[in-house]
Amino acid sequence: QVPTYSHWLPIMTVLLGTGMRVAECTGITKSDINLSENTISVNHNLIYRVIDGKPDFTLPLPKLRAVHELSYLYPEVAEQLRLQIETIDALYPDDQLVLGGVHGFVFRNRTGSFMSAHNINRAIERISVTYNMEEMDQAELEDREPDLLPHFSVHNLRHTFCTRLCESTNDVKFIQQVMGHADFSTTMDIYTHITQENMQEKAKNISMNMKADVKRKANLHFISRSAFHIASSGFVGSRAKVVEKL
């Protein structure tokens, strides 16, 4: 919501809403996106590495897999991509950014060149610091503990998407397709880990609920016995007075 960082919304939305690896996301071009079909073709990575002693960007195939297609885009993701393409077209009408014959890159850094994971991680850090400072000030005004953002990196956005995906379906083949895992065992390992964490959390909640239920029943039993004792005492006392009168 802060104008200073609003230009980061498109790529953050796409990363969090698709689960793409950061190099896959920064490497997508306008021709990879089909908004009428609601799809993205993931067919290369944009990698920044040192080659022959010279740091530069390269476009290898996606990690451990061939061309992959994201066959469904959430409405928020599709809208942010549409807006980002409009922005790029307006800023660079005569776009000259080309790498390995590929052009039309959707995401750019502030100079109009290629976007890197380092650029995004720096932005996340700045946004987190700004949010936490504002949250601490607000919490002090409201006399409460601040709800601060923890440290995280761009890869955590993919992990978050994967976690929510595993929570929403047990179709492991579908999860593999969406996440783009070449090896089925990778998907199974992640799915098992996440479901085990969820089971532990649910078991913990069940335990806490059972303890609360036992405590509630104990309290009700104590109240019932106390009420019975008071009622009985009152009845005996009243009966004694009647006998005296007789």
Short mmCIF file of C-alpha atoms in Angstrom, two decimals:
data_model
loop_
_atom_site.label_atom_id
_atom_site.label_comp_id
_atom_site.label_asym_id
_atom_site.label_seq_id
_atom_site.Cartn_x
_atom_site.Cartn_y
_atom_site.Cartn_z
CA GLN A 1 0.00 0.00 0.00
CA VAL A 2 3.04 2.30 0.34
CA PRO A 3 3.68 4.07 -3.01
CA THR A 4 7.42 3.57 -2.56
CA TYR A 5 7.03 -0.18 -2.88
CA SER A 6 3.85 -0.54 -4.94
CA HIS A 7 5.80 -1.43 -8.10
CA TRP A 8 6.85 -4.68 -6.38
CA LEU A 9 3.26 -5.89 -6.11
CA PRO A 10 3.12 -7.61 -9.54
CA ILE A 11 6.14 -9.87 -9.12
CA MET A 12 5.35 -10.63 -5.45
CA THR A 13 1.81 -11.59 -6.43
CA VAL A 14 3.01 -13.83 -9.27
CA LEU A 15 5.63 -15.55 -7.11
CA LEU A 16 3.24 -16.17 -4.23
CA GLY A 17 0.31 -17.06 -6.49
CA THR A 18 2.08 -19.53 -8.80
CA GLY A 19 4.85 -21.12 -6.74
CA MET A 20 7.33 -20.55 -9.55
CA ARG A 21 11.03 -20.58 -8.79
CA VAL A 22 12.41 -17.05 -8.78
CA ALA A 23 14.56 -17.67 -11.87
CA GLU A 24 11.54 -19.01 -13.75
CA CYS A 25 9.46 -15.98 -12.79
CA THR A 26 12.06 -13.36 -13.67
CA GLY A 27 12.63 -15.15 -16.98
CA ILE A 28 9.05 -15.09 -18.27
CA THR A 29 8.33 -13.02 -21.35
CA LYS A 30 5.18 -11.56 -22.86
CA SER A 31 5.03 -14.41 -25.35
CA ASP A 32 5.05 -16.94 -22.47
CA ILE A 33 1.82 -15.49 -21.07
CA ASN A 34 -1.59 -16.25 -22.52
CA LEU A 35 -4.16 -14.31 -20.54
CA SER A 36 -7.04 -15.42 -22.74
CA GLU A 37 -6.21 -19.06 -21.90
CA ASN A 38 -5.08 -18.14 -18.38
CA THR A 39 -1.71 -19.90 -18.72
CA ILE A 40 2.04 -19.31 -18.43
CA SER A 41 4.62 -21.35 -20.34
CA VAL A 42 7.69 -21.87 -18.15
CA ASN A 43 10.42 -22.67 -20.67
CA HIS A 44 13.62 -21.11 -19.31
CA ASN A 45 15.36 -19.72 -16.23
CA LEU A 46 16.99 -16.32 -15.91
CA ILE A 47 20.18 -17.07 -14.00
CA TYR A 48 22.87 -14.63 -12.90
CA ARG A 49 26.20 -16.41 -12.65
CA VAL A 50 29.90 -16.05 -13.32
CA ILE A 51 30.96 -17.60 -16.62
CA ASP A 52 34.64 -17.56 -17.65
CA GLY A 53 35.32 -15.04 -14.91
CA LYS A 54 32.58 -12.69 -16.09
CA PRO A 55 29.26 -12.27 -14.23
CA ASP A 56 26.28 -12.27 -16.56
CA PHE A 57 22.73 -13.55 -17.09
CA THR A 58 21.99 -16.82 -18.90
CA LEU A 59 18.80 -18.59 -19.98
CA PRO A 60 19.09 -22.33 -19.29
CA LEU A 61 16.07 -24.64 -19.31
CA PRO A 62 13.95 -24.75 -16.15
CA LYS A 63 15.54 -26.60 -13.24
CA LEU A 64 15.50 -30.38 -13.70
CA ARG A 65 12.63 -30.36 -16.14
CA ALA A 66 11.55 -29.59 -19.69
CA VAL A 67 9.02 -26.98 -20.78
CA HIS A 68 6.21 -26.71 -18.26
CA GLU A 69 2.87 -24.92 -18.40
CA LEU A 70 0.96 -23.40 -15.53
CA SER A 71 -2.54 -24.22 -16.73
CA TYR A 72 -4.45 -22.01 -14.33
CA LEU A 73 -3.76 -18.53 -12.98
CA TYR A 74 -5.57 -17.05 -10.02
CA PRO A 75 -7.52 -13.91 -11.01
CA GLU A 76 -5.21 -11.73 -8.89
CA VAL A 77 -2.16 -13.15 -10.65
CA ALA A 78 -3.64 -12.68 -14.12
CA GLU A 79 -4.62 -9.09 -13.31
CA GLN A 80 -1.16 -8.19 -12.01
CA LEU A 81 0.45 -9.71 -15.10
CA ARG A 82 -1.89 -7.71 -17.33
CA LEU A 83 -1.02 -4.48 -15.52
CA GLN A 84 2.69 -5.27 -15.58
CA ILE A 85 2.67 -5.91 -19.34
CA GLU A 86 0.88 -2.59 -19.86
CA THR A 87 3.53 -0.86 -17.74
CA ILE A 88 6.42 -2.48 -19.63
CA ASP A 89 4.89 -1.57 -22.99
CA ALA A 90 4.50 2.04 -21.87
CA LEU A 91 8.02 2.32 -20.42
CA TYR A 92 9.83 0.51 -23.21
CA PRO A 93 7.95 0.99 -26.52
CA ASP A 94 11.16 0.18 -28.42
CA ASP A 95 12.35 -2.63 -26.17
CA GLN A 96 15.99 -3.56 -26.77
CA LEU A 97 16.47 -6.02 -23.90
CA VAL A 98 17.38 -9.33 -25.53
CA LEU A 99 19.18 -12.42 -24.24
CA GLY A 100 19.91 -15.46 -26.38
CA GLY A 101 17.35 -14.33 -28.93
CA VAL A 102 14.67 -14.03 -26.24
CA HIS A 103 12.98 -10.65 -25.71
CA GLY A 104 9.90 -9.13 -24.10
CA PHE A 105 10.90 -9.79 -20.49
CA VAL A 106 8.02 -8.90 -18.20
CA PHE A 107 9.92 -8.07 -15.02
CA ARG A 108 12.74 -5.50 -14.94
CA ASN A 109 14.95 -3.85 -12.37
CA ARG A 110 14.91 -0.09 -11.81
CA THR A 111 17.26 0.54 -14.75
CA GLY A 112 15.13 -1.50 -17.14
CA SER A 113 17.53 -4.44 -17.20
CA PHE A 114 17.03 -8.01 -15.98
CA MET A 115 15.51 -8.71 -12.58
CA SER A 116 17.46 -10.96 -10.20
CA ALA A 117 16.73 -12.81 -6.96
CA HIS A 118 19.09 -10.37 -5.23
CA ASN A 119 16.92 -7.43 -6.35
CA ILE A 120 13.79 -9.09 -4.94
CA ASN A 121 15.41 -10.11 -1.65
CA ARG A 122 16.63 -6.55 -1.07
CA ALA A 123 13.12 -5.28 -1.73
CA ILE A 124 11.63 -7.80 0.72
CA GLU A 125 14.10 -6.67 3.37
CA ARG A 126 13.29 -2.98 2.87
CA ILE A 127 9.53 -3.63 2.85
CA SER A 128 9.78 -5.75 6.02
CA VAL A 129 11.79 -3.11 7.86
CA THR A 130 9.33 -0.36 6.88
CA TYR A 131 6.31 -2.47 7.87
CA ASN A 132 7.82 -3.49 11.21
CA MET A 133 8.71 0.08 12.13
CA GLU A 134 5.16 1.23 11.38
CA GLU A 135 3.71 -1.76 13.23
CA MET A 136 5.79 -1.04 16.35
CA ASP A 137 4.60 2.58 16.36
CA GLN A 138 0.97 1.48 15.92
CA ALA A 139 1.28 -1.18 18.61
CA GLU A 140 2.65 1.39 21.05
CA LEU A 141 -0.30 3.69 20.37
CA GLU A 142 -2.73 0.79 20.89
CA ASP A 143 -0.85 -0.52 23.95
CA ARG A 144 -0.30 -4.05 22.57
CA GLU A 145 2.50 -6.33 21.44
CA PRO A 146 3.57 -5.66 17.82
CA ASP A 147 2.90 -8.34 15.20
CA LEU A 148 6.20 -8.21 13.33
CA LEU A 149 7.21 -9.83 10.06
CA PRO A 150 10.00 -12.40 10.50
CA HIS A 151 13.03 -12.45 8.25
CA PHE A 152 12.29 -14.30 5.00
CA SER A 153 13.56 -14.56 1.44
CA VAL A 154 11.96 -14.84 -1.98
CA HIS A 155 12.20 -18.64 -1.83
CA ASN A 156 9.81 -18.61 1.14
CA LEU A 157 7.07 -17.42 -1.23
CA ARG A 158 7.39 -20.67 -3.22
CA HIS A 159 7.44 -22.66 0.00
CA THR A 160 4.30 -20.88 1.24
CA PHE A 161 2.48 -21.62 -2.01
CA CYS A 162 3.52 -25.29 -1.85
CA THR A 163 2.35 -25.58 1.76
CA ARG A 164 -1.08 -24.13 0.98
CA LEU A 165 -1.34 -26.35 -2.11
CA CYS A 166 -0.60 -29.48 -0.08
CA GLU A 167 -3.17 -28.40 2.51
CA SER A 168 -5.84 -28.00 -0.16
CA THR A 169 -5.44 -31.33 -2.00
CA ASN A 170 -4.01 -34.82 -1.53
CA ASP A 171 -3.54 -35.32 -5.29
CA VAL A 172 0.24 -35.66 -5.27
CA LYS A 173 0.51 -35.92 -9.07
CA PHE A 174 -1.32 -32.61 -9.38
CA ILE A 175 1.02 -31.04 -6.82
CA GLN A 176 4.01 -32.36 -8.78
CA GLN A 177 2.66 -30.83 -11.98
CA VAL A 178 1.98 -27.44 -10.43
CA MET A 179 5.29 -27.24 -8.56
CA GLY A 180 7.25 -28.54 -11.54
CA HIS A 181 9.13 -31.31 -9.73
CA ALA A 182 10.90 -33.58 -12.21
CA ASP A 183 11.21 -36.32 -9.59
CA PHE A 184 7.99 -37.66 -8.04
CA SER A 185 9.89 -38.54 -4.85
CA THR A 186 10.66 -34.84 -4.31
CA THR A 187 6.94 -34.07 -4.26
CA MET A 188 6.25 -37.01 -1.95
CA ASP A 189 8.97 -35.91 0.48
CA ILE A 190 7.60 -32.38 0.65
CA TYR A 191 3.97 -33.53 0.87
CA THR A 192 4.77 -36.02 3.64
CA HIS A 193 6.74 -33.41 5.58
CA ILE A 194 3.96 -30.84 5.34
CA THR A 195 1.19 -33.29 6.20
CA GLN A 196 3.18 -34.56 9.18
CA GLU A 197 3.61 -30.99 10.42
CA ASN A 198 -0.13 -30.44 10.01
CA MET A 199 -0.88 -33.70 11.82
CA GLN A 200 1.36 -32.69 14.70
CA GLU A 201 -0.33 -29.30 14.88
CA LYS A 202 -3.79 -30.88 14.77
CA ALA A 203 -2.79 -33.45 17.40
CA LYS A 204 -1.56 -30.61 19.59
CA ASN A 205 -4.87 -28.79 19.11
CA ILE A 206 -6.81 -31.96 19.92
CA SER A 207 -4.74 -32.44 23.07
CA MET A 208 -5.35 -28.85 24.15
CA ASN A 209 -9.08 -29.20 23.43
CA MET A 210 -9.25 -32.44 25.41
CA LYS A 211 -7.48 -30.85 28.37
CA ALA A 212 -9.84 -27.90 28.20
CA ASP A 213 -12.83 -30.27 28.01
CA VAL A 214 -11.61 -32.29 31.00
CA LYS A 215 -11.07 -29.10 32.96
CA ARG A 216 -14.51 -27.84 31.99
CA LYS A 217 -16.14 -31.10 33.07
CA ALA A 218 -14.19 -31.07 36.34
CA ASN A 219 -15.39 -27.54 37.00
CA LEU A 220 -18.97 -28.52 36.22
CA HIS A 221 -18.67 -31.54 38.55
CA PHE A 222 -17.31 -29.34 41.32
CA ILE A 223 -20.09 -26.80 40.81
CA SER A 224 -22.71 -29.56 40.82
CA ARG A 225 -21.39 -31.09 44.04
CA SER A 226 -21.17 -27.69 45.66
CA ALA A 227 -24.70 -26.84 44.64
CA PHE A 228 -25.96 -30.20 45.90
CA HIS A 229 -24.17 -29.70 49.22
CA ILE A 230 -25.62 -26.23 49.66
CA ALA A 231 -29.07 -27.41 48.69
CA SER A 232 -28.84 -30.40 51.05
CA SER A 233 -27.62 -28.24 53.91
CA GLY A 234 -30.49 -25.85 53.39
CA PHE A 235 -33.00 -28.68 53.27
CA VAL A 236 -31.71 -30.22 56.55
CA GLY A 237 -31.74 -26.89 58.30
CA SER A 238 -35.28 -26.12 57.17
CA ARG A 239 -36.49 -29.56 58.25
CA ALA A 240 -34.96 -29.12 61.72
CA LYS A 241 -36.85 -25.88 62.22
CA VAL A 242 -40.10 -27.56 61.30
CA VAL A 243 -39.46 -30.34 63.83
CA GLU A 244 -38.77 -27.79 66.56
CA LYS A 245 -42.06 -26.07 65.84
CA LEU A 246 -43.87 -29.39 66.07
#
